[in-house]
PDB file of C-alpha atoms in Angstrom:
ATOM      1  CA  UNK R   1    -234.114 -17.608  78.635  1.00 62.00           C
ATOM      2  CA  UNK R   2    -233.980 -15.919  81.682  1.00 74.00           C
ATOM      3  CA  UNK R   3    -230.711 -14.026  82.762  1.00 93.00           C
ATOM      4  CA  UNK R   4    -229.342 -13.250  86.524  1.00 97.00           C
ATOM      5  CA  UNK R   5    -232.020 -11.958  88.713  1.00 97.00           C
ATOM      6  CA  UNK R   6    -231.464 -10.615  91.987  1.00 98.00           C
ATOM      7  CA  UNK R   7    -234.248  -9.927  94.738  1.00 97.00           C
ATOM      8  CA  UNK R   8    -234.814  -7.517  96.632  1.00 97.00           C
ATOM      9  CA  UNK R   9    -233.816  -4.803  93.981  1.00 97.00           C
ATOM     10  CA  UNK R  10    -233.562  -2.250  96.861  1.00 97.00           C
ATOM     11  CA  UNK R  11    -233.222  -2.002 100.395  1.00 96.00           C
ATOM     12  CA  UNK R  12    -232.677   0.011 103.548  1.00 98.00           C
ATOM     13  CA  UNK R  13    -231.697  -1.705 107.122  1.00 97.00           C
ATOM     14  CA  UNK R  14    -230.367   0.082 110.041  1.00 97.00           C
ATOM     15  CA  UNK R  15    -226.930  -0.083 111.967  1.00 97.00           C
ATOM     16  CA  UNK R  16    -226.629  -3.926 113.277  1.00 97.00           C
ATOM     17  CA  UNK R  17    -229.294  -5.478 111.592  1.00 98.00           C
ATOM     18  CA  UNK R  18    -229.040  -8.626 109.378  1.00 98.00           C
ATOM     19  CA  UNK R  19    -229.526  -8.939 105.770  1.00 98.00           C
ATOM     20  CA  UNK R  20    -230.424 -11.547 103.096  1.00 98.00           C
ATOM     21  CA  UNK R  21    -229.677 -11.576  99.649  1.00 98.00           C
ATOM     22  CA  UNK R  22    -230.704 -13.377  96.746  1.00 98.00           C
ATOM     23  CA  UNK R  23    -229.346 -14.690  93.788  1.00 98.00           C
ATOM     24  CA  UNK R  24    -230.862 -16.622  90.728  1.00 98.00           C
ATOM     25  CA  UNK R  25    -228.478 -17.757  88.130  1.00 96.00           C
ATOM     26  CA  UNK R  26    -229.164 -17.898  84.565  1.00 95.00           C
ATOM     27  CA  UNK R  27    -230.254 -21.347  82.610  1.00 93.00           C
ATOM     28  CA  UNK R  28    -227.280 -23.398  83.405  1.00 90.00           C
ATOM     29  CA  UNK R  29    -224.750 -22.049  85.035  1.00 92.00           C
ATOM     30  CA  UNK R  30    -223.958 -23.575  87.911  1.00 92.00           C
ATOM     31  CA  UNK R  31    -220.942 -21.769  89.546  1.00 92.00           C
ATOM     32  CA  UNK R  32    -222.207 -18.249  91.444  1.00 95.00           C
ATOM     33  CA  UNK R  33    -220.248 -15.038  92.535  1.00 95.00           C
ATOM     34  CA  UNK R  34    -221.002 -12.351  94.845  1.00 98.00           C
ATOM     35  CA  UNK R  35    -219.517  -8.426  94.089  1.00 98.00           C
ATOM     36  CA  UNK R  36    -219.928  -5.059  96.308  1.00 98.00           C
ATOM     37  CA  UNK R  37    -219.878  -1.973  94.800  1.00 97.00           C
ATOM     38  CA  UNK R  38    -219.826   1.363  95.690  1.00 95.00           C
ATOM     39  CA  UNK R  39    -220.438   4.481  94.498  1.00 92.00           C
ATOM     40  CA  UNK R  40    -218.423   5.479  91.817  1.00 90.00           C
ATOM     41  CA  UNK R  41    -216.154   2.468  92.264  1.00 92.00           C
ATOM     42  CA  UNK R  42    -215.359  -0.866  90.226  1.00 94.00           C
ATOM     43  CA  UNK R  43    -217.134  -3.882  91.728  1.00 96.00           C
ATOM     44  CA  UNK R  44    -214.969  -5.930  94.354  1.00 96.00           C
ATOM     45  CA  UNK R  45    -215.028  -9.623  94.891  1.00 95.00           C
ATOM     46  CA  UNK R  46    -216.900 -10.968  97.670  1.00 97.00           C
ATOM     47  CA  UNK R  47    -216.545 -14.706  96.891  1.00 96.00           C
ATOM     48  CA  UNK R  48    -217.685 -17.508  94.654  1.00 94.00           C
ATOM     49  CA  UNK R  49    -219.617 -20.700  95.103  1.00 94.00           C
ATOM     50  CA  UNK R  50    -219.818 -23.800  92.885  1.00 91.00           C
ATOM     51  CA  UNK R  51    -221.231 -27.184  93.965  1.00 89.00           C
ATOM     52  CA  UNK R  52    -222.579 -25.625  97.208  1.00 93.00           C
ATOM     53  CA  UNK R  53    -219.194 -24.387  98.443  1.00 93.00           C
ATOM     54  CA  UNK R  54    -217.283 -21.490  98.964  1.00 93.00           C
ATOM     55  CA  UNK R  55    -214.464 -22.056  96.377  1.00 89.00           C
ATOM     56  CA  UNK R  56    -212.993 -18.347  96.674  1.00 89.00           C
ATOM     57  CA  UNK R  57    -212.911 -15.483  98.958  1.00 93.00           C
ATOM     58  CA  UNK R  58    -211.922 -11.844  98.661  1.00 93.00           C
ATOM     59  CA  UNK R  59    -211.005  -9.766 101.338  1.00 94.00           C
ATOM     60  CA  UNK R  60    -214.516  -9.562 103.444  1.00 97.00           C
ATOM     61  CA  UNK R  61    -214.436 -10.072 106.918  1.00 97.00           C
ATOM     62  CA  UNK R  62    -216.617 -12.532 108.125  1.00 96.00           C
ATOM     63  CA  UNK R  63    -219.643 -10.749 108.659  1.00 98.00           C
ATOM     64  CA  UNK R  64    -220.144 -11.694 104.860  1.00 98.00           C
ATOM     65  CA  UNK R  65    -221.262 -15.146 104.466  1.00 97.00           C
ATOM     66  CA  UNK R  66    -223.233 -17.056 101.646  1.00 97.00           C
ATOM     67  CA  UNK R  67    -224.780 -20.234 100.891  1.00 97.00           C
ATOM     68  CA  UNK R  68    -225.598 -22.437  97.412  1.00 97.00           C
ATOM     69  CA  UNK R  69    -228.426 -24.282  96.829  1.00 97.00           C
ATOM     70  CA  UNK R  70    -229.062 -27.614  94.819  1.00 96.00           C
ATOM     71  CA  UNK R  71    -230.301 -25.934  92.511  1.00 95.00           C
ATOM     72  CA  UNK R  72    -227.530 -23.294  91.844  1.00 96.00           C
ATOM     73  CA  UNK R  73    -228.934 -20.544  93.741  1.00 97.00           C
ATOM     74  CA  UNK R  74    -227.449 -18.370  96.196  1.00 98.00           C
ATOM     75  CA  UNK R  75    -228.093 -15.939  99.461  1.00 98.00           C
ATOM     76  CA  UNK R  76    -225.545 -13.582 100.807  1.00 98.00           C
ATOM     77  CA  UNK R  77    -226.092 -12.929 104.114  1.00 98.00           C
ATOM     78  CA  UNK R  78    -224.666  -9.987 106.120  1.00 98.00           C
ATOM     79  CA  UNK R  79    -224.485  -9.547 109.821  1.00 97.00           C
ATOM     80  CA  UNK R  80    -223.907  -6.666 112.070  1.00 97.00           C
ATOM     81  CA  UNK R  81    -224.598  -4.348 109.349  1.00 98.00           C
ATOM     82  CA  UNK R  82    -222.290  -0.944 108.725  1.00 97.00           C
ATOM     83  CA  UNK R  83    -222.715   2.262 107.615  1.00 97.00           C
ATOM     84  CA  UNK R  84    -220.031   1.116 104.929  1.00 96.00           C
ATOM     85  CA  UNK R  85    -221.896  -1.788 104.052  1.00 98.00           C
ATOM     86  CA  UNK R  86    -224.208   0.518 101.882  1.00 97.00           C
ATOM     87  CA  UNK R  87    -223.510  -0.322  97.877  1.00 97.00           C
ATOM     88  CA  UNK R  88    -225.015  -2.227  94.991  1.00 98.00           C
ATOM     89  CA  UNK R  89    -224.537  -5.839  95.541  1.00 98.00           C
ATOM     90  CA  UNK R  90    -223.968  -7.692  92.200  1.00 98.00           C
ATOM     91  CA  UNK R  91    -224.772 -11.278  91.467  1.00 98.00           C
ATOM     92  CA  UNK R  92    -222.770 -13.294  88.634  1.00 96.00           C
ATOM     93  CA  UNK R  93    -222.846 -16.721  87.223  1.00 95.00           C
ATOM     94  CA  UNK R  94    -220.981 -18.907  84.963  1.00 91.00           C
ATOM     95  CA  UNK R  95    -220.009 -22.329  83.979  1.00 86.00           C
ATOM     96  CA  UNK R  96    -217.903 -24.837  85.618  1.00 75.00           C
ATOM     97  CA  UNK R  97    -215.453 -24.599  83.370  1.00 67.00           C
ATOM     98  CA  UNK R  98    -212.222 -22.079  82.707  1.00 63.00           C
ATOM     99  CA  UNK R  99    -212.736 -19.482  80.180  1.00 68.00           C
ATOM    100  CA  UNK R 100    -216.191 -18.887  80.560  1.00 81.00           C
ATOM    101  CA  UNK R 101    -217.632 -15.116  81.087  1.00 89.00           C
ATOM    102  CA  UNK R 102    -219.172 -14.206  83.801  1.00 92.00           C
ATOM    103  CA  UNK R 103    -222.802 -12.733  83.767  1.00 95.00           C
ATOM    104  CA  UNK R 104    -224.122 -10.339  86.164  1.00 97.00           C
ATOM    105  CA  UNK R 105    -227.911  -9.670  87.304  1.00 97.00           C
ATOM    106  CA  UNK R 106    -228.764  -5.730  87.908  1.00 97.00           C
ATOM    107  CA  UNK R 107    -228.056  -5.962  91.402  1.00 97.00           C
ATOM    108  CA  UNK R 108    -229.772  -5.457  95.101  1.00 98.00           C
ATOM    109  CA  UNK R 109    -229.228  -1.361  96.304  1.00 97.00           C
ATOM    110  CA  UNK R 110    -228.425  -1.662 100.021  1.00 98.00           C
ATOM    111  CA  UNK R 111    -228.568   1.171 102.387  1.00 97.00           C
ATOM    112  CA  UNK R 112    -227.822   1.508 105.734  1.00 97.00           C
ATOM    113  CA  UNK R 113    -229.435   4.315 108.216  1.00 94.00           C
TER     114      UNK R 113
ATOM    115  CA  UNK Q   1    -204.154 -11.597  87.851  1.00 63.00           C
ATOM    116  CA  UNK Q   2    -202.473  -8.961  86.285  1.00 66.00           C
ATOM    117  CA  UNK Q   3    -203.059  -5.104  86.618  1.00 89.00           C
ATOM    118  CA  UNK Q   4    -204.802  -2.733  83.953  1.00 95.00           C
ATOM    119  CA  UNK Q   5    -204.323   0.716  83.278  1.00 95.00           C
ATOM    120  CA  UNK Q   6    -207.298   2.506  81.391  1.00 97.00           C
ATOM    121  CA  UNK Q   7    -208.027   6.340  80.836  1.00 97.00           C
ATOM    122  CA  UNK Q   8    -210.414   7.857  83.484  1.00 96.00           C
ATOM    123  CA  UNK Q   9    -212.513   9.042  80.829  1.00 97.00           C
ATOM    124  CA  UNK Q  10    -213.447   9.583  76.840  1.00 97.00           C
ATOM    125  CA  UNK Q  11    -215.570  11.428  74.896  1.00 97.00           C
ATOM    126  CA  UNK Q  12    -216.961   9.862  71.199  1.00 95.00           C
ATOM    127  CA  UNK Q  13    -218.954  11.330  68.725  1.00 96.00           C
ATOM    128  CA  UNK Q  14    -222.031   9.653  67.701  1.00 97.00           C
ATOM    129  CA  UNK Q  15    -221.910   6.938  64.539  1.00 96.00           C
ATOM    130  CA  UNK Q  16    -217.844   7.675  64.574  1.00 96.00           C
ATOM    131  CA  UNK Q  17    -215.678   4.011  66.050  1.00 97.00           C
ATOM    132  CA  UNK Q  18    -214.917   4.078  69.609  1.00 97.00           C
ATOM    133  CA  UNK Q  19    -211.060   3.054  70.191  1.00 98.00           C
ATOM    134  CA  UNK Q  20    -210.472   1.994  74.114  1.00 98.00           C
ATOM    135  CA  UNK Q  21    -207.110   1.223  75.190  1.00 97.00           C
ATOM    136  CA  UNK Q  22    -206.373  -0.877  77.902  1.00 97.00           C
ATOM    137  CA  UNK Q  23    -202.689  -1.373  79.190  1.00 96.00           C
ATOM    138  CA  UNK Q  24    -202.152  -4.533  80.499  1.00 95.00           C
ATOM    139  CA  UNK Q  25    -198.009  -4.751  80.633  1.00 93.00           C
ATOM    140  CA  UNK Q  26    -197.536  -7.513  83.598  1.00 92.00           C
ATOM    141  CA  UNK Q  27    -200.101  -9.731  81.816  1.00 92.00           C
ATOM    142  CA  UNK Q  28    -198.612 -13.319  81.639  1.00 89.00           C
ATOM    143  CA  UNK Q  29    -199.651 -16.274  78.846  1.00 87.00           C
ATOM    144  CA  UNK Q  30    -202.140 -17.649  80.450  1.00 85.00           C
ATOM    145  CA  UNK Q  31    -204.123 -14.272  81.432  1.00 89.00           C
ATOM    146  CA  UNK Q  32    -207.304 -13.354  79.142  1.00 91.00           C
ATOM    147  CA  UNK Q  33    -208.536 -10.072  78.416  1.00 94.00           C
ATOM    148  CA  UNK Q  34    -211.863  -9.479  79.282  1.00 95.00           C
ATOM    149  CA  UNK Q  35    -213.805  -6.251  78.644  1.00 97.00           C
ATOM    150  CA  UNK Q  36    -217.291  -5.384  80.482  1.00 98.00           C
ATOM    151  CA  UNK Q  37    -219.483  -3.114  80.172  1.00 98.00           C
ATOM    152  CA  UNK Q  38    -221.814  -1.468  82.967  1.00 98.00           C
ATOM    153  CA  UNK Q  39    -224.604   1.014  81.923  1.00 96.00           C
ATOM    154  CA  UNK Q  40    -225.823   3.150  84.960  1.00 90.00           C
ATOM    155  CA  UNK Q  41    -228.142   1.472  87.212  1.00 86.00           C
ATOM    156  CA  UNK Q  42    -227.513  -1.652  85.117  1.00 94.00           C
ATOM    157  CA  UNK Q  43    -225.174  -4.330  86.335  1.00 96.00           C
ATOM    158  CA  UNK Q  44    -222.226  -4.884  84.130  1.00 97.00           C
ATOM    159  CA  UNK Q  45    -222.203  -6.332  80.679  1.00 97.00           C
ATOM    160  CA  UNK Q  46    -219.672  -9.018  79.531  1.00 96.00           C
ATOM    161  CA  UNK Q  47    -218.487  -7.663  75.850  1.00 97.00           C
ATOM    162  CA  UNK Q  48    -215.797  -9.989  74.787  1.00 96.00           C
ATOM    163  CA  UNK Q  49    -212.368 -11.677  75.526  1.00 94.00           C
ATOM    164  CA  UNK Q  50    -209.204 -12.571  73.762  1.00 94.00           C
ATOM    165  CA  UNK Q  51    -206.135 -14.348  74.764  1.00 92.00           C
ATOM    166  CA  UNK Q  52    -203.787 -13.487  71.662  1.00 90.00           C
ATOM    167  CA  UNK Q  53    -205.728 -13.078  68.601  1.00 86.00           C
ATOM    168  CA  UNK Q  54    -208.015 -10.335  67.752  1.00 94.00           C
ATOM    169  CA  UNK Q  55    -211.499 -11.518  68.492  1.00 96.00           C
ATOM    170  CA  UNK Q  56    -215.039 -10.050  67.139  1.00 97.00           C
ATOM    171  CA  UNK Q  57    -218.143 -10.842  68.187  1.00 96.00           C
ATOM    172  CA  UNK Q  58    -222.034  -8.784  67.405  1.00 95.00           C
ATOM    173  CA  UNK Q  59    -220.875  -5.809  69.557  1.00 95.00           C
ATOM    174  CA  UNK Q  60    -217.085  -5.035  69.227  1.00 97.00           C
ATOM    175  CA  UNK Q  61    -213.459  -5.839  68.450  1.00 98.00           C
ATOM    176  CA  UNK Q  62    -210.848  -6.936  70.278  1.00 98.00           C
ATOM    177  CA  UNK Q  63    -207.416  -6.051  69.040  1.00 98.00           C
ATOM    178  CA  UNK Q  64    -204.553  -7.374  71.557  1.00 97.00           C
ATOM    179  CA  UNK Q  65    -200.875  -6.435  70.379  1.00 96.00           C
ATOM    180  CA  UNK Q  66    -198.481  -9.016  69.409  1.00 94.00           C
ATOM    181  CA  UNK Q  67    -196.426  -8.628  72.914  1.00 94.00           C
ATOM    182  CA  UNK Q  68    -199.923  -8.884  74.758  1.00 95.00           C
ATOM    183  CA  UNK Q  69    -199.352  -5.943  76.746  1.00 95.00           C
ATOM    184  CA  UNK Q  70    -201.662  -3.706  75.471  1.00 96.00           C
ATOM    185  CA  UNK Q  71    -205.184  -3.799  74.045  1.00 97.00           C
ATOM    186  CA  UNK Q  72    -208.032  -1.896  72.412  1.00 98.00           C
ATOM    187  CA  UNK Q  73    -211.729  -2.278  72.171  1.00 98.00           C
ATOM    188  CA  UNK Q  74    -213.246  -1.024  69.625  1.00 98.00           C
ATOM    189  CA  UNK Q  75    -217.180   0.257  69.558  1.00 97.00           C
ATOM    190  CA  UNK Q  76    -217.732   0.104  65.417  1.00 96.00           C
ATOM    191  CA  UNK Q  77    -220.246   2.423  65.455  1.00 95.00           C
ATOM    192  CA  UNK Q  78    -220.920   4.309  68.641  1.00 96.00           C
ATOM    193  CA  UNK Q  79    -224.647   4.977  69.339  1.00 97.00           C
ATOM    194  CA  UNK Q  80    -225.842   6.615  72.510  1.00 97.00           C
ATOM    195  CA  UNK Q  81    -226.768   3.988  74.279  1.00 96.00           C
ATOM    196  CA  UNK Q  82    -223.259   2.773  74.808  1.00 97.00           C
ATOM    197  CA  UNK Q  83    -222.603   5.424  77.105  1.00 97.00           C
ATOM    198  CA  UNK Q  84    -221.101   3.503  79.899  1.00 98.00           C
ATOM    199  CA  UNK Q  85    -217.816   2.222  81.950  1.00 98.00           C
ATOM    200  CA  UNK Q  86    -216.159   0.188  80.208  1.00 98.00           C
ATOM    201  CA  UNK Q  87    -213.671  -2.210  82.248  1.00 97.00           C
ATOM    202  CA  UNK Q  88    -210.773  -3.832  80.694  1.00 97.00           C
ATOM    203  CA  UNK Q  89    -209.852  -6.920  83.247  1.00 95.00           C
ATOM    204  CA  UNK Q  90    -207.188  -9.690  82.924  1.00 92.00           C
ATOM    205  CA  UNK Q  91    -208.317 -13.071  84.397  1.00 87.00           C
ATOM    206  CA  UNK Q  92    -206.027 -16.255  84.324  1.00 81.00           C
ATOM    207  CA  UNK Q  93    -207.485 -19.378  83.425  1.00 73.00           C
ATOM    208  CA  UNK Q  94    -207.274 -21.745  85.822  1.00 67.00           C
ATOM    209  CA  UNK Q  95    -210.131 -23.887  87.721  1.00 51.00           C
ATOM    210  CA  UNK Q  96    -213.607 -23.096  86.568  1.00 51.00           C
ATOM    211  CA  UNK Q  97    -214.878 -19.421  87.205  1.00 56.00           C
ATOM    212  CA  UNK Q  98    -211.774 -17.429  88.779  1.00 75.00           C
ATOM    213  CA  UNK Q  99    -213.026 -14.185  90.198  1.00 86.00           C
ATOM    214  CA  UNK Q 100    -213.205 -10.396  88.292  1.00 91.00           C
ATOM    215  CA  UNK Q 101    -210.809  -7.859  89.273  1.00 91.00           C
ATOM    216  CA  UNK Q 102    -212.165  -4.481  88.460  1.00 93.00           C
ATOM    217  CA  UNK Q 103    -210.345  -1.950  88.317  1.00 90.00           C
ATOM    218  CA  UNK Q 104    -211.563   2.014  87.702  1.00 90.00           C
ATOM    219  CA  UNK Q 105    -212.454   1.575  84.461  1.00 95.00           C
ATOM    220  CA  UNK Q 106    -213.078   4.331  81.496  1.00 97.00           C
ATOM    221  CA  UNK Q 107    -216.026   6.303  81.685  1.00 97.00           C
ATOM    222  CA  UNK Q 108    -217.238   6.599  77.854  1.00 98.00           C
ATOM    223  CA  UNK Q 109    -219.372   9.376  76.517  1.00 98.00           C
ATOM    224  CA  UNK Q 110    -221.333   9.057  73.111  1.00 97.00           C
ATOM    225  CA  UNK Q 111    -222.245  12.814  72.256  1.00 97.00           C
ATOM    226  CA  UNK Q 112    -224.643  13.423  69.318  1.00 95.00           C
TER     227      UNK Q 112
END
């Protein structure tokens, strides 16, 4: 049973370029949320997706945008990169349903030049 | 959701228990505890959760005090491999899959 997976696992863009993330969650999950993190810091909510729409947002500007597919999968996309925008970008699924745990995929390493 | 206060860091000793407090003081009844896990390069790794009763599971033990304001998890047997952060987070349950507050975490060191 396959877990979280995440493509690309690395990746370097320059200074306002556009990026595209991807997100597979694992068997059956069907609600998906996006994290940044940077170095040495705690992941930080990016926002969450379940039944193909944004349910929740943290405190991203706009630049950050997503999408869910039919069949549970997401993209984050990023415009108009930043220099700041460099960190691990962290995938994590769950049920529909409260008290579930989240579980995370290994993550995409983005770097901006 | 409420805040948590862990320490920065700790050091364990291999095959001794790992004890990891987590304060949690503003934590209301209908806040879990959640404790992950995230090895380096690795993302992180959901341990376990509790609401008000010690909970166990095939990797650790959750003991929450009575007042729910404070917690430990505990690592039975440390092994080197469970050098990590460990994150303490408090999530209320409301509509399916609320979102993950991290906080700083406690970087834990097994030493042999």
């Amino acid at each position: 049973d396959a877990g979280v997976t995440q493509s690309p696992t690395h990746l370097i863009k320059t200074r306002g370029q556009q990026v595209t993330l991807r997100c597979s969650p694992k068997s059956g999950h069907d609600t998906v949320s996006w994290y940044q993190q940077a170095l040495g810091q705690g992941p930080q909510f990016i926002f969450q997706y379940y039944e193909e729409e944004e349910r929740q947002r943290g405190n991203f500007p706009d630049r950050f945008s997503g999408h869910q597919f039919p069949n549970y999968s997401s993209e984050l996309n990023v415009n108009a990169l930043l220099l700041g925008d460099s960190a691990l970008y962290l995938c994590a699924s769950s049920l529909g349903q409260v008290n579930q745990p989240q579980h995370f995929g290994d993550g995409t390493r983005l770097s901006i030049l | 959701d409420a805040k948590t206060t862990q320490p920065t860091s700790m050091d364990c000793a291999e095959g001794r228990a790992a004890n990891l407090p987590c304060n949690h003081s503003t934590i209301s009844g209908n806040e879990y505890v959640y404790w992950y896990r995230q090895i380096h390069s690795q993302g992180p790794q959901y341990i376990i959760h509790g609401l008000k009763n010690n909970e166990t599971n095939e990797m650790a033990s959750l003991i929450i005090t009575e007042d729910r304001k404070s917690s430990t998890l505990i690592l039975p047997h440390a092994t080197l491999r469970d050098t990590a952060v460990y994150y303490c987070i408090v999530r209320a349950i409301k509509a399916a899959g609320n979102k993950l507050t991290f906080g700083g975490g406690t970087r834990v060191l097994v030493k042999p």
